[in-house]
PDB file of N, CA and C in Angstrom:
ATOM      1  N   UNK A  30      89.301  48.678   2.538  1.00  0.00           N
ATOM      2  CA  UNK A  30      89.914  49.768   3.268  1.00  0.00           C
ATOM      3  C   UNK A  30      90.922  49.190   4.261  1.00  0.00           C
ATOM      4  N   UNK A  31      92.107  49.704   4.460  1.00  0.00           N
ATOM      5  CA  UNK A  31      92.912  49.243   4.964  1.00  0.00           C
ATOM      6  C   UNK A  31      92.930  49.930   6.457  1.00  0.00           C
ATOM      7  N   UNK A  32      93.652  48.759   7.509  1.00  0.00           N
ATOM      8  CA  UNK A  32      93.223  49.165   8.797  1.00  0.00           C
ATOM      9  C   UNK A  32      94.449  50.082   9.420  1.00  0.00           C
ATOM     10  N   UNK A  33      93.692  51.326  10.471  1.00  0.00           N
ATOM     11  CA  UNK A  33      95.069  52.333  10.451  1.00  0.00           C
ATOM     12  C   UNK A  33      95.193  51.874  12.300  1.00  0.00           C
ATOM     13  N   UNK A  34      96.819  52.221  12.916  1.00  0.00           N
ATOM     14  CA  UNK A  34      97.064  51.830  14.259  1.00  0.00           C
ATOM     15  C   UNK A  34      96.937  52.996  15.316  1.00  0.00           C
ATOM     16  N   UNK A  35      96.069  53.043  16.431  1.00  0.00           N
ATOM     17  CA  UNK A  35      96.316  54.194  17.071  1.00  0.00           C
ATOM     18  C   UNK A  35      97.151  53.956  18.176  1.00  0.00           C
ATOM     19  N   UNK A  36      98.011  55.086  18.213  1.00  0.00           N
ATOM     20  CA  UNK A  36      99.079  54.940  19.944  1.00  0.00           C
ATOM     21  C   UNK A  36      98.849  56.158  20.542  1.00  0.00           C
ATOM     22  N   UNK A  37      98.348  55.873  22.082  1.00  0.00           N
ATOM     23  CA  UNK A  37      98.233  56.975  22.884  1.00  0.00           C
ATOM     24  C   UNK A  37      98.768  56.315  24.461  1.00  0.00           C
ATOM     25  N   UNK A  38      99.399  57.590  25.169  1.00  0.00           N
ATOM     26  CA  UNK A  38      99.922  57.106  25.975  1.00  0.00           C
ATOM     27  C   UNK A  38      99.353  57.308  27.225  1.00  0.00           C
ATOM     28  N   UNK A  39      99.799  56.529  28.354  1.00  0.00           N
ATOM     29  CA  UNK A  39      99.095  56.737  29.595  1.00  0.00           C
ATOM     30  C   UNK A  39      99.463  56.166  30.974  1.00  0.00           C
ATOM     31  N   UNK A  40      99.261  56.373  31.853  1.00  0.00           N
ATOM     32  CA  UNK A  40      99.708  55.406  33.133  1.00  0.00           C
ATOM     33  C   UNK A  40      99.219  53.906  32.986  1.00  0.00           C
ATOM     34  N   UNK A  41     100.325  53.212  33.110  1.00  0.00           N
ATOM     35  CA  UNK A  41     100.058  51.494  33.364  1.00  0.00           C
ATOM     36  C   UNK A  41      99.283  50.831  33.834  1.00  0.00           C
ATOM     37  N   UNK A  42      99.029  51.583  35.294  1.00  0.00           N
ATOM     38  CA  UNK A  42      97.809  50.922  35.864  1.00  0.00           C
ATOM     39  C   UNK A  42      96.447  51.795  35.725  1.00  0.00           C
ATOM     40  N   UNK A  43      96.666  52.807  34.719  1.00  0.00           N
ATOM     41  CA  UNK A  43      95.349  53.058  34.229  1.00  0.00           C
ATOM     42  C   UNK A  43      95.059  51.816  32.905  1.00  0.00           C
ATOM     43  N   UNK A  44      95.440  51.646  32.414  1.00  0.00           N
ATOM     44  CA  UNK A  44      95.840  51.119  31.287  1.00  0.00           C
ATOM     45  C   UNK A  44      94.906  49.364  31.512  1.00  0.00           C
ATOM     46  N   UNK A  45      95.910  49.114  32.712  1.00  0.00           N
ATOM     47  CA  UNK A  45      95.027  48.048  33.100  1.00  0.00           C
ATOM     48  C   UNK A  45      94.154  47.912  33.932  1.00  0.00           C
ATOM     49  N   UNK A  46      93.536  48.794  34.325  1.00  0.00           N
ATOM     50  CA  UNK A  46      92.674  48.848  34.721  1.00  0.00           C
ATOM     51  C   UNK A  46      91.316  49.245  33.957  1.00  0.00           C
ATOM     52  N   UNK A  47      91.452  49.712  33.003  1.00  0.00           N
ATOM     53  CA  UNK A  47      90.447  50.346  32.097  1.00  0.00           C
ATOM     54  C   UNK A  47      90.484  49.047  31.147  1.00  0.00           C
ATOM     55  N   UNK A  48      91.532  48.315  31.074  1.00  0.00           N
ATOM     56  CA  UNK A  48      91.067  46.717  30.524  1.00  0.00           C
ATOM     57  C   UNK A  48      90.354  45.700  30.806  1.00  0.00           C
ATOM     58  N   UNK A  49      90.478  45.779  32.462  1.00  0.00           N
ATOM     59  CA  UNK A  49      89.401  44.951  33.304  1.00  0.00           C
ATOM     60  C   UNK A  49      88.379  45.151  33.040  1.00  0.00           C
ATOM     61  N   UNK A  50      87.942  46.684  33.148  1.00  0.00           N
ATOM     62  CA  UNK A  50      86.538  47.269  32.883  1.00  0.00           C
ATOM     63  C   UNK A  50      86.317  46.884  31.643  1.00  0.00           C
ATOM     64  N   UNK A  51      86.518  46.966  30.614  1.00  0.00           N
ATOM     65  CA  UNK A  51      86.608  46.658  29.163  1.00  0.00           C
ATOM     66  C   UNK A  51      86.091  45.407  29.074  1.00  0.00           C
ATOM     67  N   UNK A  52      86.979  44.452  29.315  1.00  0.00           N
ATOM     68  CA  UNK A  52      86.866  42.838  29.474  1.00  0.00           C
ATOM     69  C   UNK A  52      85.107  42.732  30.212  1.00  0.00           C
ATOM     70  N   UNK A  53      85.083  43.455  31.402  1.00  0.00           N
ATOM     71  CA  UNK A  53      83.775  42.806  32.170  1.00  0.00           C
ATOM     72  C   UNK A  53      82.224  43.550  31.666  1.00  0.00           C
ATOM     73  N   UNK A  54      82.633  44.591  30.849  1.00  0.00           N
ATOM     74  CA  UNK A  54      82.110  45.521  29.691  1.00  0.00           C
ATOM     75  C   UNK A  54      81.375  44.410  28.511  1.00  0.00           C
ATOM     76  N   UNK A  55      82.369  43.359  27.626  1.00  0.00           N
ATOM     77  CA  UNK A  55      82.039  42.226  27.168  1.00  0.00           C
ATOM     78  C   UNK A  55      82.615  43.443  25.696  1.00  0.00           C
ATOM     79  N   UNK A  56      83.630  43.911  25.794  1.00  0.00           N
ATOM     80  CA  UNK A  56      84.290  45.326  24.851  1.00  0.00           C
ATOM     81  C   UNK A  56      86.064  45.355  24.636  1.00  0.00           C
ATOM     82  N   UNK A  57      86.241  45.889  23.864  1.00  0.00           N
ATOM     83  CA  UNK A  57      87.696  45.692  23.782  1.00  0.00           C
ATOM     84  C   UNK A  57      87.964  47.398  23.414  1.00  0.00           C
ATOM     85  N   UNK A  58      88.927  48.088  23.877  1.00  0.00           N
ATOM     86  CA  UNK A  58      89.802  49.350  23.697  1.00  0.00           C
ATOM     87  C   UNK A  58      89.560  49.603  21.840  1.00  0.00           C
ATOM     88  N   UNK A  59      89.687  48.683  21.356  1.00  0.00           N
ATOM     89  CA  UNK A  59      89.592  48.865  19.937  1.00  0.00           C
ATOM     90  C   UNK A  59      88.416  49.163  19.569  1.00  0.00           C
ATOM     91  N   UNK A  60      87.165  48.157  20.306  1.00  0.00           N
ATOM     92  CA  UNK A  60      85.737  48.907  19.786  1.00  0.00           C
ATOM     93  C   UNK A  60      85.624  50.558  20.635  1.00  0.00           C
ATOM     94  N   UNK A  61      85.802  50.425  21.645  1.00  0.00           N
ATOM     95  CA  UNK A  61      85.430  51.747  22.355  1.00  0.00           C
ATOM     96  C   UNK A  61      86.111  52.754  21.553  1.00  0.00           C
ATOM     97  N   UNK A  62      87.265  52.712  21.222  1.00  0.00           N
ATOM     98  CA  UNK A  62      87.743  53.624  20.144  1.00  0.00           C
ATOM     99  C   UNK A  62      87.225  54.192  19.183  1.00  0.00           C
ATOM    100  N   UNK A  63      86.750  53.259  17.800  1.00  0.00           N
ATOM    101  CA  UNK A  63      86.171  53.167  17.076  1.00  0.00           C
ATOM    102  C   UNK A  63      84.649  53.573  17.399  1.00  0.00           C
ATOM    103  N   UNK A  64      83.712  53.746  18.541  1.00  0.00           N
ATOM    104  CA  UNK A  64      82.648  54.395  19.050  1.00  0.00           C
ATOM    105  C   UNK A  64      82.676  55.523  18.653  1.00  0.00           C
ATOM    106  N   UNK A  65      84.150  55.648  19.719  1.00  0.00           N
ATOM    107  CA  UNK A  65      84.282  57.493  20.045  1.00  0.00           C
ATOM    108  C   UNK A  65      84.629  58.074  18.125  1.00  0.00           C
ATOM    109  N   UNK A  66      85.134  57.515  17.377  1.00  0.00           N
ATOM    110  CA  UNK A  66      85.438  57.848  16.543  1.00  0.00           C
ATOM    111  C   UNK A  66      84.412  58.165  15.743  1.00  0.00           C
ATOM    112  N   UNK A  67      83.178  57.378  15.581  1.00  0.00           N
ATOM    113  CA  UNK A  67      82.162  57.335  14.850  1.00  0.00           C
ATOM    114  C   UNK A  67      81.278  58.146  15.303  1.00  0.00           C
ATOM    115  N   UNK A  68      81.462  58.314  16.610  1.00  0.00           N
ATOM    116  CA  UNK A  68      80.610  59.518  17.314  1.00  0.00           C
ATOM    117  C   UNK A  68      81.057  61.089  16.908  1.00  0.00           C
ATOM    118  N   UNK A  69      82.305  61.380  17.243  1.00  0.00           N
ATOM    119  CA  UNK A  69      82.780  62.258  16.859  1.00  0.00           C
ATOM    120  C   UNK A  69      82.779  62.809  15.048  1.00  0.00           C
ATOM    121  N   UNK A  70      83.141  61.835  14.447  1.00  0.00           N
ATOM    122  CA  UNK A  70      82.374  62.504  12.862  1.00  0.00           C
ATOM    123  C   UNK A  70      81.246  62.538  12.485  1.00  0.00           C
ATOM    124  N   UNK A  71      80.425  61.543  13.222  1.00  0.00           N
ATOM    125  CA  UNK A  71      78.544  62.245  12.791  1.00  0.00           C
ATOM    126  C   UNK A  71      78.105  63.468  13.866  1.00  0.00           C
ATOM    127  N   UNK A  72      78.796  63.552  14.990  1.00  0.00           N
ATOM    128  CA  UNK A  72      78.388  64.905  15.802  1.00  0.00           C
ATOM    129  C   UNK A  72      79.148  66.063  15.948  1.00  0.00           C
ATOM    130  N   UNK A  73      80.410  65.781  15.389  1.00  0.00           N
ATOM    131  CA  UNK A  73      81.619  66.876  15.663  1.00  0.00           C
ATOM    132  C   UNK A  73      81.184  67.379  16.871  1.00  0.00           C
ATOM    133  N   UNK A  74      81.509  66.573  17.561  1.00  0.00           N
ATOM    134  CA  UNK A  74      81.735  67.450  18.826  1.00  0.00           C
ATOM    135  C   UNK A  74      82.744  66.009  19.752  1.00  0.00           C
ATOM    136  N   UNK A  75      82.860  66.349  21.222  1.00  0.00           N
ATOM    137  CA  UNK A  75      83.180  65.021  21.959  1.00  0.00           C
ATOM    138  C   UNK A  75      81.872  64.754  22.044  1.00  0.00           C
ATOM    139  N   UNK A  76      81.486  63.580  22.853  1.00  0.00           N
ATOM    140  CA  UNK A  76      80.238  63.122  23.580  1.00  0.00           C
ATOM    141  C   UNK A  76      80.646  63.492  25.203  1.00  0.00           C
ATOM    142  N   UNK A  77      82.142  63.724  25.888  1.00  0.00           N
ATOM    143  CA  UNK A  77      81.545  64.390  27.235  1.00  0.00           C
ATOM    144  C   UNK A  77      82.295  65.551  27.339  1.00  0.00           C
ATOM    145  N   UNK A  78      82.996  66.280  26.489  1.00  0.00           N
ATOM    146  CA  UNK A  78      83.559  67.640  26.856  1.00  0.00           C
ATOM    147  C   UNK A  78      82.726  68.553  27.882  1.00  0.00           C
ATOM    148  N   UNK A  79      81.677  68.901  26.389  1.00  0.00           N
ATOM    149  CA  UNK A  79      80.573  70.038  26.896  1.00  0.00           C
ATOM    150  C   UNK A  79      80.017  70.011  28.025  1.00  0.00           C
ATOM    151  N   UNK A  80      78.944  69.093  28.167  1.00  0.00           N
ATOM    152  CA  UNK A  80      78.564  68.640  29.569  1.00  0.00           C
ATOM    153  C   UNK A  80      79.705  68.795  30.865  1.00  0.00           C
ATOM    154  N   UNK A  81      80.736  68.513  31.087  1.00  0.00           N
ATOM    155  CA  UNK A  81      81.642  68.526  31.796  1.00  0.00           C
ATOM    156  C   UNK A  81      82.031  69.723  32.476  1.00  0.00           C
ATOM    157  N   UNK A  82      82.491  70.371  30.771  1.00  0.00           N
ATOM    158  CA  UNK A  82      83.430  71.567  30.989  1.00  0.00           C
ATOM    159  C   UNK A  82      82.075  72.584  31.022  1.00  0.00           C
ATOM    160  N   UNK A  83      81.195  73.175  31.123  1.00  0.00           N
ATOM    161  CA  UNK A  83      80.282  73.933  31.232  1.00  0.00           C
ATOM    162  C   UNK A  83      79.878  74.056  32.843  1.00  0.00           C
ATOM    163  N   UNK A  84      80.095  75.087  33.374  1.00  0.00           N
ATOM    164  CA  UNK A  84      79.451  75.694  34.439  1.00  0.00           C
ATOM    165  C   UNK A  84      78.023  75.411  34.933  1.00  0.00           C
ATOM    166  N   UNK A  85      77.538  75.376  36.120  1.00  0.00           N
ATOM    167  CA  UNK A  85      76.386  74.405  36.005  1.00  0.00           C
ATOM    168  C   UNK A  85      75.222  76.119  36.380  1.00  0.00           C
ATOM    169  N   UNK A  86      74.181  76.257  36.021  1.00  0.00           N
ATOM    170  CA  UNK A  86      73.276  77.295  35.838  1.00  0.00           C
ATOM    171  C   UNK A  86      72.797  77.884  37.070  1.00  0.00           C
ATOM    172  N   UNK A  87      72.227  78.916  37.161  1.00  0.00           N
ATOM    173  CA  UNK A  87      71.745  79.062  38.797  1.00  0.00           C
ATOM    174  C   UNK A  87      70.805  78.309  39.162  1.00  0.00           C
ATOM    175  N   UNK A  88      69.948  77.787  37.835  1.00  0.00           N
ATOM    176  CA  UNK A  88      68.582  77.618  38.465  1.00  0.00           C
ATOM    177  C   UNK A  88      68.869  75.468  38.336  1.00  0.00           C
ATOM    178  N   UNK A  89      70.327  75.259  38.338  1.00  0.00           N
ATOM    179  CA  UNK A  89      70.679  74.033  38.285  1.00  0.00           C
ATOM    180  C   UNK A  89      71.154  73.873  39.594  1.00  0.00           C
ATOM    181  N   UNK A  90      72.061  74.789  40.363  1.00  0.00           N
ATOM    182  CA  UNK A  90      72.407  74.698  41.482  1.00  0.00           C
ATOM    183  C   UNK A  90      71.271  74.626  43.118  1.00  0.00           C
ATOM    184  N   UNK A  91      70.223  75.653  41.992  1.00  0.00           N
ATOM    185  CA  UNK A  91      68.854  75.662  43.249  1.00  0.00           C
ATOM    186  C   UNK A  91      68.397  74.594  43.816  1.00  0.00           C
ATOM    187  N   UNK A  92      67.730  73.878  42.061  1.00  0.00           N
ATOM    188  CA  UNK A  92      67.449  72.585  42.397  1.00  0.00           C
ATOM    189  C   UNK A  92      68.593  71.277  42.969  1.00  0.00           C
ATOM    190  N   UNK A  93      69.507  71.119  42.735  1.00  0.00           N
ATOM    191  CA  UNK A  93      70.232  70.393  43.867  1.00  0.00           C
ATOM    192  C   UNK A  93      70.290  71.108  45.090  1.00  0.00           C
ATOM    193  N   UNK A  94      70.077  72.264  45.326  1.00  0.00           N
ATOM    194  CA  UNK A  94      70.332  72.468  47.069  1.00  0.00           C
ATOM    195  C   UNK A  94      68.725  72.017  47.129  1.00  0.00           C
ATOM    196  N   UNK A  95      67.710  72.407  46.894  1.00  0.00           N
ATOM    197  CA  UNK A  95      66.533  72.035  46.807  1.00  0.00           C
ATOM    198  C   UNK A  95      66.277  70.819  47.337  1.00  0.00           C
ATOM    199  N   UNK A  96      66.822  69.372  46.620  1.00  0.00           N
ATOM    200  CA  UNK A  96      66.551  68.411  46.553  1.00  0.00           C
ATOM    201  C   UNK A  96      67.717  67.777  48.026  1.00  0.00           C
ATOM    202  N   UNK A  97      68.962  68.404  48.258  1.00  0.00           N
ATOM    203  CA  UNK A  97      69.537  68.721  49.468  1.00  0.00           C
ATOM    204  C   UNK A  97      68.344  68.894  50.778  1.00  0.00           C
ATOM    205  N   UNK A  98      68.277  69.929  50.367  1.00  0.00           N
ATOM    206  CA  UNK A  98      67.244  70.074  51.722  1.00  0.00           C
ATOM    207  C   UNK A  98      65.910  69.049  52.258  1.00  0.00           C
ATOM    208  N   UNK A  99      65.223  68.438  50.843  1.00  0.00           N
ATOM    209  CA  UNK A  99      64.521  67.500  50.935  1.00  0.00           C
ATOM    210  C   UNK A  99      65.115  66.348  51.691  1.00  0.00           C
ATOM    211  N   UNK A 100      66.287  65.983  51.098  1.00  0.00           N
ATOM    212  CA  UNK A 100      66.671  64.620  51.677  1.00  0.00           C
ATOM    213  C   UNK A 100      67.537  64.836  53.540  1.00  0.00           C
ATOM    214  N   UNK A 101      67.493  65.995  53.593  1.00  0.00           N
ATOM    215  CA  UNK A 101      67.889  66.482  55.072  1.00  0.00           C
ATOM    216  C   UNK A 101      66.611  66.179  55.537  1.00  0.00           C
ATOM    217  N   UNK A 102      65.154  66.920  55.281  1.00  0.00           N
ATOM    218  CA  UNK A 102      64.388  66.548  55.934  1.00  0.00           C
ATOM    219  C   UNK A 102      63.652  64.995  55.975  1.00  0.00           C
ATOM    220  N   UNK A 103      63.984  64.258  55.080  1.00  0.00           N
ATOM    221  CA  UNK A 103      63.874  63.090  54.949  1.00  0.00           C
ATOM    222  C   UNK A 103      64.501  62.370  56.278  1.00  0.00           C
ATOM    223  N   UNK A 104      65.525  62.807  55.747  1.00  0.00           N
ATOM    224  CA  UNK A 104      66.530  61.716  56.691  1.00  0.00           C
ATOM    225  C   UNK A 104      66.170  62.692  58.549  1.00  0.00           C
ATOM    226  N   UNK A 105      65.803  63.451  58.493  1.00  0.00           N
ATOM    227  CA  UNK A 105      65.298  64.129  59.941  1.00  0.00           C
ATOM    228  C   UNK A 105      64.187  63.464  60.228  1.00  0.00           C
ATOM    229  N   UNK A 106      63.255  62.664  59.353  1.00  0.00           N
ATOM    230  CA  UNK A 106      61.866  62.793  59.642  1.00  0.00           C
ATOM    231  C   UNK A 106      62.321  61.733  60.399  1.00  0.00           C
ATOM    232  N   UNK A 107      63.114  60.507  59.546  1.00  0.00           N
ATOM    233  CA  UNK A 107      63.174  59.628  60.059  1.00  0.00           C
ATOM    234  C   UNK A 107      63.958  59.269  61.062  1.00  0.00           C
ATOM    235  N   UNK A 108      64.704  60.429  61.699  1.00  0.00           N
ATOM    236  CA  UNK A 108      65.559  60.026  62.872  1.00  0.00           C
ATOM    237  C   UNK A 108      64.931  60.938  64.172  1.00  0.00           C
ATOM    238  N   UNK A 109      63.996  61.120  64.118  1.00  0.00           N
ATOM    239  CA  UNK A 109      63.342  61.933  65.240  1.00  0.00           C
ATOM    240  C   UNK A 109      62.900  61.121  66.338  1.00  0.00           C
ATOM    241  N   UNK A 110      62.552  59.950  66.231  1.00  0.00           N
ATOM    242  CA  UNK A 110      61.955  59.512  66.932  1.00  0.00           C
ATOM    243  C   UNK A 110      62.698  58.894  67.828  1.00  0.00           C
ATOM    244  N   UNK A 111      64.164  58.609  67.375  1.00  0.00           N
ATOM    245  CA  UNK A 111      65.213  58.475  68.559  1.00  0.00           C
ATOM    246  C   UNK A 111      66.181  59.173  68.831  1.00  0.00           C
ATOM    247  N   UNK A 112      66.191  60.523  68.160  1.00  0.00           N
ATOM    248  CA  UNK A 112      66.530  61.242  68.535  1.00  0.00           C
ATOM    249  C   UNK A 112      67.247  61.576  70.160  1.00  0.00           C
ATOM    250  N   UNK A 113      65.965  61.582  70.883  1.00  0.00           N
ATOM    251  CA  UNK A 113      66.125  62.142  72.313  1.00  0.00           C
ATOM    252  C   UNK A 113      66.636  60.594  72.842  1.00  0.00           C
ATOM    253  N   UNK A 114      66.762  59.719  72.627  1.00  0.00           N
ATOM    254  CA  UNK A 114      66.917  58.253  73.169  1.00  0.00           C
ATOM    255  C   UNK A 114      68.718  58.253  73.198  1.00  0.00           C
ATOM    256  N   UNK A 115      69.156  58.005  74.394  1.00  0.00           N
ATOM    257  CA  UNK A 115      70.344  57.058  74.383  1.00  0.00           C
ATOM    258  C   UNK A 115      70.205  55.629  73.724  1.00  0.00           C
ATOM    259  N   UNK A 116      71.746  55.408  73.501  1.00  0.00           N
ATOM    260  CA  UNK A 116      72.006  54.339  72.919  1.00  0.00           C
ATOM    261  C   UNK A 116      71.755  52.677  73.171  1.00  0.00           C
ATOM    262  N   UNK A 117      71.118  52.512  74.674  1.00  0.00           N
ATOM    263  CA  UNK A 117      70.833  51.849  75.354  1.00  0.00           C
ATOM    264  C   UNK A 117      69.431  51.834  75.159  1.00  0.00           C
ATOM    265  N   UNK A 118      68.708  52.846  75.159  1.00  0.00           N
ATOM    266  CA  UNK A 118      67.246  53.134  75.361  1.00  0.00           C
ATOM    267  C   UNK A 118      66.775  52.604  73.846  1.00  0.00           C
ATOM    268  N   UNK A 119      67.516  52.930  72.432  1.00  0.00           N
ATOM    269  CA  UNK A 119      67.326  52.463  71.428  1.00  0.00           C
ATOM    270  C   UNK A 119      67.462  51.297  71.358  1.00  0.00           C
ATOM    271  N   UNK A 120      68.380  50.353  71.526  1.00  0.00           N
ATOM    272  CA  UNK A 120      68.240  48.807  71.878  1.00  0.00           C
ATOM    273  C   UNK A 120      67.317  48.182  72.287  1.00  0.00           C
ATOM    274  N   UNK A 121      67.369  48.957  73.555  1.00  0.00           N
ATOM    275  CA  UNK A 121      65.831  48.562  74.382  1.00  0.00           C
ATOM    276  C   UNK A 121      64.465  48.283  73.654  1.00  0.00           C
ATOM    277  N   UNK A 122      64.282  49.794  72.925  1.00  0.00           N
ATOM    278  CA  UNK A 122      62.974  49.730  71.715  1.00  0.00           C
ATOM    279  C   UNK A 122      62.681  48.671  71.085  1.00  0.00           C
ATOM    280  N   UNK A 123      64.131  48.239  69.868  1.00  0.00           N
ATOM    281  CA  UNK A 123      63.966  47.665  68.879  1.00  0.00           C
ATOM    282  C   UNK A 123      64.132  46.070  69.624  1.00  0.00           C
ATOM    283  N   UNK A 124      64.789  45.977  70.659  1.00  0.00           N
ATOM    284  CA  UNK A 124      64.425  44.308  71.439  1.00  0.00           C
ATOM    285  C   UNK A 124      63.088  44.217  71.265  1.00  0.00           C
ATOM    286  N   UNK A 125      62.551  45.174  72.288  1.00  0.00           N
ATOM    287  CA  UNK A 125      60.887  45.217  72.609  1.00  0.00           C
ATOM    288  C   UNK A 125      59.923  45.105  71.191  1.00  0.00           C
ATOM    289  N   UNK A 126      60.338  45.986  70.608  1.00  0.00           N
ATOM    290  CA  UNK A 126      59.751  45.888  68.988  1.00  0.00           C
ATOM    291  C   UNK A 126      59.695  44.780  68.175  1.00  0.00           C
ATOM    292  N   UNK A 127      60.717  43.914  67.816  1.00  0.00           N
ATOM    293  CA  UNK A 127      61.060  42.345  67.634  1.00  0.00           C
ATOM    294  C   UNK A 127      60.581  41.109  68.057  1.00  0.00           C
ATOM    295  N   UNK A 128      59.669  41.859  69.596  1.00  0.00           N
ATOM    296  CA  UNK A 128      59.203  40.641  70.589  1.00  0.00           C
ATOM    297  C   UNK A 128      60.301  39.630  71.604  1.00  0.00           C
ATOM    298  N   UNK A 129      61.601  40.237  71.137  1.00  0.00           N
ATOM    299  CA  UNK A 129      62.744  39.763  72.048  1.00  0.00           C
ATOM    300  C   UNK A 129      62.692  40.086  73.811  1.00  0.00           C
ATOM    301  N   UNK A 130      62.084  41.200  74.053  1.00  0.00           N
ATOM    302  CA  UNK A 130      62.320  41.293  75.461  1.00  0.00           C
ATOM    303  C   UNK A 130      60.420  42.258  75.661  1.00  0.00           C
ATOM    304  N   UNK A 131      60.665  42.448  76.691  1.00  0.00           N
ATOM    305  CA  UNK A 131      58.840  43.641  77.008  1.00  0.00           C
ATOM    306  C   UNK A 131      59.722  44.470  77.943  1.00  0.00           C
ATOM    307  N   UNK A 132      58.918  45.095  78.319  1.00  0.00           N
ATOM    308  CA  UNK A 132      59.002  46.734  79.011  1.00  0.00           C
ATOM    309  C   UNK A 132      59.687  46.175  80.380  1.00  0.00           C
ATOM    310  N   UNK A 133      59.347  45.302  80.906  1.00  0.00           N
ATOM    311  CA  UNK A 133      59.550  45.197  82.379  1.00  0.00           C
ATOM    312  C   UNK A 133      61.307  44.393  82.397  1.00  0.00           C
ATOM    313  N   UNK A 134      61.045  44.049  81.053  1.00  0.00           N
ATOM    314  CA  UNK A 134      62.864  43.153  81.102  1.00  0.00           C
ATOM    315  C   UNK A 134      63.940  43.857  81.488  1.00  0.00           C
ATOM    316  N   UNK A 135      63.582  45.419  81.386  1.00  0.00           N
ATOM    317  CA  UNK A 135      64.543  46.689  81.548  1.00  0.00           C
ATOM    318  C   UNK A 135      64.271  47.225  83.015  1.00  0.00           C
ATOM    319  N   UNK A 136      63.495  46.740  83.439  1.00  0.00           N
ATOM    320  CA  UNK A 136      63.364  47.643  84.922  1.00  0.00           C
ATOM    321  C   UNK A 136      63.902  47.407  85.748  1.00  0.00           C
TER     322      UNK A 136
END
């Protein structure tokens, strides 16, 4: 079977830049091609159109605000405790905490 040439066009420094990636990939533009190609006639479809171009569900949006709110309270749990502390007063702690300084080094 004889080999056929593809030309598609594009910005330059996309071009080389998607070669770097390629290269550090351990891949060449020609195999990735040939992927998409082989993908596309056993699935007729793309491999990322759909996913992409599709609207995301209500009960898809819940769970990311969901998991939003988790990591708010996450990240609250863990900043409470210096919260009320100036920026000085936090230093202070984590000296004292370390064994670098004691309570009275500040008085």
């Amino acid at each position: 079977m004889a080999d056929a040439m593809i030309t598609a066009r594009m910005i330059a420094s996309k071009k080389a830049t998607g070669n770097q990636v390629f290269e550090k990939l351990g891949s060449t533009l020609s195999q990735a091609i040939n992927q998409l190609y082989d993908y596309v006639i056993a699935e007729k479809k793309l491999p990322f159109s759909e996913e992409h171009s599709q609207k995301p569900t209500v009960q898809e949006l819940r769970d990311v605000q969901q998991r939003m709110r988790n990591l708010s309270k996450e990240f609250s749990l863990g900043m409470s405790r210096f919260s009320h502390m100036s920026d000085d007063e936090i230093r202070q702690e984590r000296l004292i905490a370390r064994g670098l300084a004691t309570e009275e080094s500040f008085q």
